[in-house]
Amino acid sequence: MIVAVDGPSASGKSTVSRRAAQALGFIYVDSGALYRGVTWKCVKEGIDVTDSQAVTNLLIRMTMDLVLTDNAVGYVIDGEDPGQEIRAEPVRERVSDIAAQQSVRVYIVEKLRQMTQFGNLVMEGRDIGTVVFPESPYKYYLDADPEERARRRAVEIQQTEGTGDVDEVLSSLRRRDQKDSSRVTAPLQIALGAKIINSTGMTIDQVVDTIVSDLKKAGVVS
Ligand code: DC
């Protein structure tokens, strides 16, 4: 069983999906982390993320091995775990360009589909319900107002980097939303049949409860 949770940046997908996975006894997958991993590798090797030929060549020569740890699927690239570096500014500012590349999408979608080998999944991203697992009956689209999302993301950045200006985060989020929704390949869209949850003004617990109760009603868990 696959529970697909899609939505824009900082809509609360990660926390909600991780907690829902725990409540359901499913495995959690952050698909954005794979796009960030490829971006991290490009930064490390000095590859221009808009150079599609160079990026495709990188995908051919690198390895990305999936690893199951603590009920979440992670990966190592050429044997290395990028850790928190995938959340830092160099990756953050380039990842939308990587996510817009056709060869990267084919590569990552294949990796995401392979993850069913680990068991039942709660997978969060932008195209899980539309492209990766469109046949799954369990789809959610999580949204929140841009200002609320910027506030949440700024708090996260302050915790990891010590600084984080809400206005700067808001303009960076808007840039990323625009790129993610307007790209030709697998743009961010609400999947057919997805339940839309606007989490503005809701607590994390309320959002998790909404999803878990809905899945219980659907008979996914007792
Ligand atoms: O969720 P996130 O902020 O970690 O995602 C990082 C980038 O990857 C963001 O630009 C959207 C993109 N992404 C995507 O295109 N498809 C996914 N399934 C997940 C993330």
mmCIF file of N, CA and C in Angstrom, residues 92 150-151 153-155 157-158 162-172:
data_model
loop_
_atom_site.group_PDB
_atom_site.id
_atom_site.type_symbol
_atom_site.label_atom_id
_atom_site.label_comp_id
_atom_site.label_asym_id
_atom_site.label_seq_id
_atom_site.Cartn_x
_atom_site.Cartn_y
_atom_site.Cartn_z
ATOM 1 N N ARG A 92 19.596 24.096 -1.741
ATOM 2 C CA ARG A 92 18.250 24.688 -1.723
ATOM 3 C C ARG A 92 18.007 25.562 -2.955
ATOM 4 N N ALA A 150 6.161 30.130 4.770
ATOM 5 C CA ALA A 150 7.442 30.842 4.936
ATOM 6 C C ALA A 150 7.808 30.928 6.412
ATOM 7 N N ARG A 151 6.810 31.183 7.264
ATOM 8 C CA ARG A 151 7.084 31.258 8.710
ATOM 9 C C ARG A 151 7.612 29.916 9.213
ATOM 10 N N ARG A 153 9.078 27.483 7.480
ATOM 11 C CA ARG A 153 10.392 27.159 6.928
ATOM 12 C C ARG A 153 11.479 28.010 7.580
ATOM 13 N N ALA A 154 11.160 29.293 7.875
ATOM 14 C CA ALA A 154 12.148 30.175 8.505
ATOM 15 C C ALA A 154 12.537 29.627 9.882
ATOM 16 N N VAL A 155 11.566 29.108 10.616
ATOM 17 C CA VAL A 155 11.861 28.528 11.935
ATOM 18 C C VAL A 155 12.823 27.341 11.776
ATOM 19 N N ILE A 157 14.952 26.794 9.334
ATOM 20 C CA ILE A 157 16.281 27.272 8.920
ATOM 21 C C ILE A 157 17.004 27.911 10.105
ATOM 22 N N GLN A 158 16.229 28.647 10.940
ATOM 23 C CA GLN A 158 16.843 29.250 12.130
ATOM 24 C C GLN A 158 17.416 28.167 13.041
ATOM 25 N N GLY A 162 20.913 29.050 12.313
ATOM 26 C CA GLY A 162 21.055 30.198 13.205
ATOM 27 C C GLY A 162 20.439 31.485 12.679
ATOM 28 N N THR A 163 20.222 31.574 11.368
ATOM 29 C CA THR A 163 19.559 32.767 10.812
ATOM 30 C C THR A 163 18.437 32.303 9.887
ATOM 31 N N GLY A 164 17.506 33.187 9.571
ATOM 32 C CA GLY A 164 16.401 32.817 8.676
ATOM 33 C C GLY A 164 15.382 33.930 8.673
ATOM 34 N N ASP A 165 15.434 34.741 7.611
ATOM 35 C CA ASP A 165 14.548 35.887 7.517
ATOM 36 C C ASP A 165 13.267 35.484 6.775
ATOM 37 N N VAL A 166 12.104 35.743 7.400
ATOM 38 C CA VAL A 166 10.838 35.261 6.829
ATOM 39 C C VAL A 166 10.606 35.823 5.424
ATOM 40 N N ASP A 167 10.917 37.124 5.223
ATOM 41 C CA ASP A 167 10.665 37.730 3.906
ATOM 42 C C ASP A 167 11.523 37.087 2.821
ATOM 43 N N GLU A 168 12.793 36.824 3.187
ATOM 44 C CA GLU A 168 13.687 36.167 2.229
ATOM 45 C C GLU A 168 13.179 34.758 1.907
ATOM 46 N N VAL A 169 12.764 34.049 2.962
ATOM 47 C CA VAL A 169 12.263 32.681 2.783
ATOM 48 C C VAL A 169 11.007 32.710 1.913
ATOM 49 N N LEU A 170 10.144 33.711 2.149
ATOM 50 C CA LEU A 170 8.902 33.818 1.373
ATOM 51 C C LEU A 170 9.215 34.023 -0.114
ATOM 52 N N SER A 171 10.168 34.882 -0.430
ATOM 53 C CA SER A 171 10.446 35.097 -1.856
ATOM 54 C C SER A 171 11.117 33.865 -2.461
ATOM 55 N N SER A 172 11.969 33.179 -1.688
ATOM 56 C CA SER A 172 12.596 31.953 -2.188
ATOM 57 C C SER A 172 11.538 30.859 -2.417
#
